[in-house]
mmCIF file of C-alpha atoms in Angstrom:
data_model
loop_
_atom_site.group_PDB
_atom_site.id
_atom_site.type_symbol
_atom_site.label_atom_id
_atom_site.label_comp_id
_atom_site.label_asym_id
_atom_site.label_seq_id
_atom_site.Cartn_x
_atom_site.Cartn_y
_atom_site.Cartn_z
ATOM 1 C CA UNK A 3 167.003 336.177 202.860
ATOM 2 C CA UNK A 4 169.694 334.867 205.383
ATOM 3 C CA UNK A 5 168.201 333.857 209.025
ATOM 4 C CA UNK A 6 171.061 334.702 209.991
ATOM 5 C CA UNK A 7 173.932 337.732 210.579
ATOM 6 C CA UNK A 8 176.508 337.128 207.672
ATOM 7 C CA UNK A 9 179.130 339.908 207.692
ATOM 8 C CA UNK A 10 181.280 338.012 204.747
ATOM 9 C CA UNK A 11 178.129 338.357 202.567
ATOM 10 C CA UNK A 12 176.935 341.540 204.016
ATOM 11 C CA UNK A 13 173.313 340.457 204.567
ATOM 12 C CA UNK A 14 171.579 341.464 208.386
ATOM 13 C CA UNK A 15 168.576 339.459 210.467
ATOM 14 C CA UNK A 16 165.582 340.382 209.342
ATOM 15 C CA UNK A 17 163.832 342.589 212.251
ATOM 16 C CA UNK A 18 163.240 340.339 214.645
ATOM 17 C CA UNK A 19 159.347 340.560 216.766
ATOM 18 C CA UNK A 20 159.225 341.221 220.390
ATOM 19 C CA UNK A 21 158.620 338.519 222.889
ATOM 20 C CA UNK A 22 158.367 339.337 226.304
ATOM 21 C CA UNK A 23 160.387 337.124 229.047
ATOM 22 C CA UNK A 24 162.105 335.733 226.184
ATOM 23 C CA UNK A 25 165.338 336.864 224.702
ATOM 24 C CA UNK A 26 166.243 337.102 221.130
ATOM 25 C CA UNK A 27 169.385 334.647 222.219
ATOM 26 C CA UNK A 28 167.259 332.089 222.014
ATOM 27 C CA UNK A 29 165.028 333.212 219.237
ATOM 28 C CA UNK A 30 168.216 332.900 217.027
ATOM 29 C CA UNK A 31 168.561 329.438 217.846
ATOM 30 C CA UNK A 32 165.263 328.279 217.895
ATOM 31 C CA UNK A 33 165.063 329.464 213.805
ATOM 32 C CA UNK A 34 168.529 327.670 213.475
ATOM 33 C CA UNK A 35 167.473 324.566 214.707
ATOM 34 C CA UNK A 36 163.809 325.171 212.923
ATOM 35 C CA UNK A 37 165.517 325.345 209.995
ATOM 36 C CA UNK A 38 168.046 322.354 210.496
ATOM 37 C CA UNK A 39 165.193 320.363 210.926
ATOM 38 C CA UNK A 40 163.013 321.641 207.933
ATOM 39 C CA UNK A 41 166.237 320.808 205.614
ATOM 40 C CA UNK A 42 167.070 317.645 206.821
ATOM 41 C CA UNK A 43 163.836 316.711 206.462
ATOM 42 C CA UNK A 44 163.961 317.349 202.714
ATOM 43 C CA UNK A 45 167.309 315.788 202.517
ATOM 44 C CA UNK A 46 165.439 312.445 203.679
ATOM 45 C CA UNK A 47 162.137 312.902 201.848
ATOM 46 C CA UNK A 48 164.947 312.761 198.894
ATOM 47 C CA UNK A 49 166.801 309.909 199.881
ATOM 48 C CA UNK A 50 162.479 307.947 199.924
ATOM 49 C CA UNK A 51 162.267 309.432 196.805
ATOM 50 C CA UNK A 52 165.221 308.584 194.906
ATOM 51 C CA UNK A 53 165.688 305.325 196.983
ATOM 52 C CA UNK A 54 162.605 304.034 198.392
ATOM 53 C CA UNK A 55 161.876 304.285 201.824
ATOM 54 C CA UNK A 56 163.978 301.103 203.185
ATOM 55 C CA UNK A 57 166.915 303.092 202.439
ATOM 56 C CA UNK A 58 165.511 305.229 205.391
ATOM 57 C CA UNK A 59 165.503 302.478 207.901
ATOM 58 C CA UNK A 60 168.441 302.687 209.581
ATOM 59 C CA UNK A 61 168.802 306.743 209.646
ATOM 60 C CA UNK A 62 168.183 309.179 212.159
ATOM 61 C CA UNK A 63 164.979 310.727 210.963
ATOM 62 C CA UNK A 64 163.120 309.431 213.757
ATOM 63 C CA UNK A 65 166.098 311.713 215.859
ATOM 64 C CA UNK A 66 164.457 314.738 214.038
ATOM 65 C CA UNK A 67 160.973 314.999 215.846
ATOM 66 C CA UNK A 68 163.020 314.960 219.279
ATOM 67 C CA UNK A 69 164.702 317.869 218.385
ATOM 68 C CA UNK A 70 161.568 319.727 216.788
ATOM 69 C CA UNK A 71 159.253 318.807 219.842
ATOM 70 C CA UNK A 72 161.529 320.602 222.544
ATOM 71 C CA UNK A 73 161.883 323.902 220.619
ATOM 72 C CA UNK A 74 158.169 323.720 219.731
ATOM 73 C CA UNK A 75 157.389 323.496 223.447
ATOM 74 C CA UNK A 76 160.048 325.966 224.567
ATOM 75 C CA UNK A 77 158.269 328.736 222.166
ATOM 76 C CA UNK A 78 155.241 327.657 223.571
ATOM 77 C CA UNK A 79 156.063 327.623 227.109
ATOM 78 C CA UNK A 80 155.598 331.131 229.787
ATOM 79 C CA UNK A 81 159.454 331.776 231.264
ATOM 80 C CA UNK A 82 158.026 331.764 234.168
ATOM 81 C CA UNK A 83 157.556 327.763 234.178
ATOM 82 C CA UNK A 84 159.771 325.322 236.135
ATOM 83 C CA UNK A 85 161.677 324.085 233.191
ATOM 84 C CA UNK A 86 161.819 327.023 231.163
ATOM 85 C CA UNK A 87 165.652 327.285 231.572
ATOM 86 C CA UNK A 88 166.315 323.806 231.408
ATOM 87 C CA UNK A 89 164.825 323.379 228.586
ATOM 88 C CA UNK A 90 166.730 325.978 227.560
ATOM 89 C CA UNK A 91 169.470 324.412 228.009
ATOM 90 C CA UNK A 92 168.530 321.571 226.881
ATOM 91 C CA UNK A 93 167.947 323.035 223.144
ATOM 92 C CA UNK A 94 171.631 324.880 223.306
ATOM 93 C CA UNK A 95 173.159 320.772 223.728
ATOM 94 C CA UNK A 96 171.081 319.242 221.189
ATOM 95 C CA UNK A 97 172.038 322.118 218.978
ATOM 96 C CA UNK A 98 175.956 321.309 218.969
ATOM 97 C CA UNK A 99 174.739 318.332 216.750
ATOM 98 C CA UNK A 100 174.974 320.760 214.127
ATOM 99 C CA UNK A 101 178.320 322.865 215.235
ATOM 100 C CA UNK A 102 179.864 322.639 211.809
ATOM 101 C CA UNK A 103 177.278 324.226 210.087
ATOM 102 C CA UNK A 104 178.094 327.783 208.934
ATOM 103 C CA UNK A 105 174.803 329.459 210.880
ATOM 104 C CA UNK A 106 175.219 327.448 213.864
ATOM 105 C CA UNK A 107 176.867 330.267 216.465
ATOM 106 C CA UNK A 108 179.787 329.555 219.190
ATOM 107 C CA UNK A 109 177.942 331.416 221.484
ATOM 108 C CA UNK A 110 174.988 329.312 221.902
ATOM 109 C CA UNK A 111 177.153 326.198 223.555
ATOM 110 C CA UNK A 112 175.860 325.399 226.860
#
């Protein structure tokens, strides 16, 4: 099942669970970031399996956690917290690194 609307495939978003104080815009962005994190981790695991762990020494693997951690923090955060809006903006900035991905939405740009 696709996570995002893809008009060319005729597939739609799965039903979203309602959240108080958080919007579907950010829910979709968080799903996108988590999906990219998982895909990137699988790719790095494949490289390590095929070529050994030394092949990852100069990789961006540690950076993946620096994207996933704020996403998890945002999900757990109460919308009334002072840094809620700033962290949401930071996630939109981080998501720009995936702007070439077909599921990236231009509306996510900060």
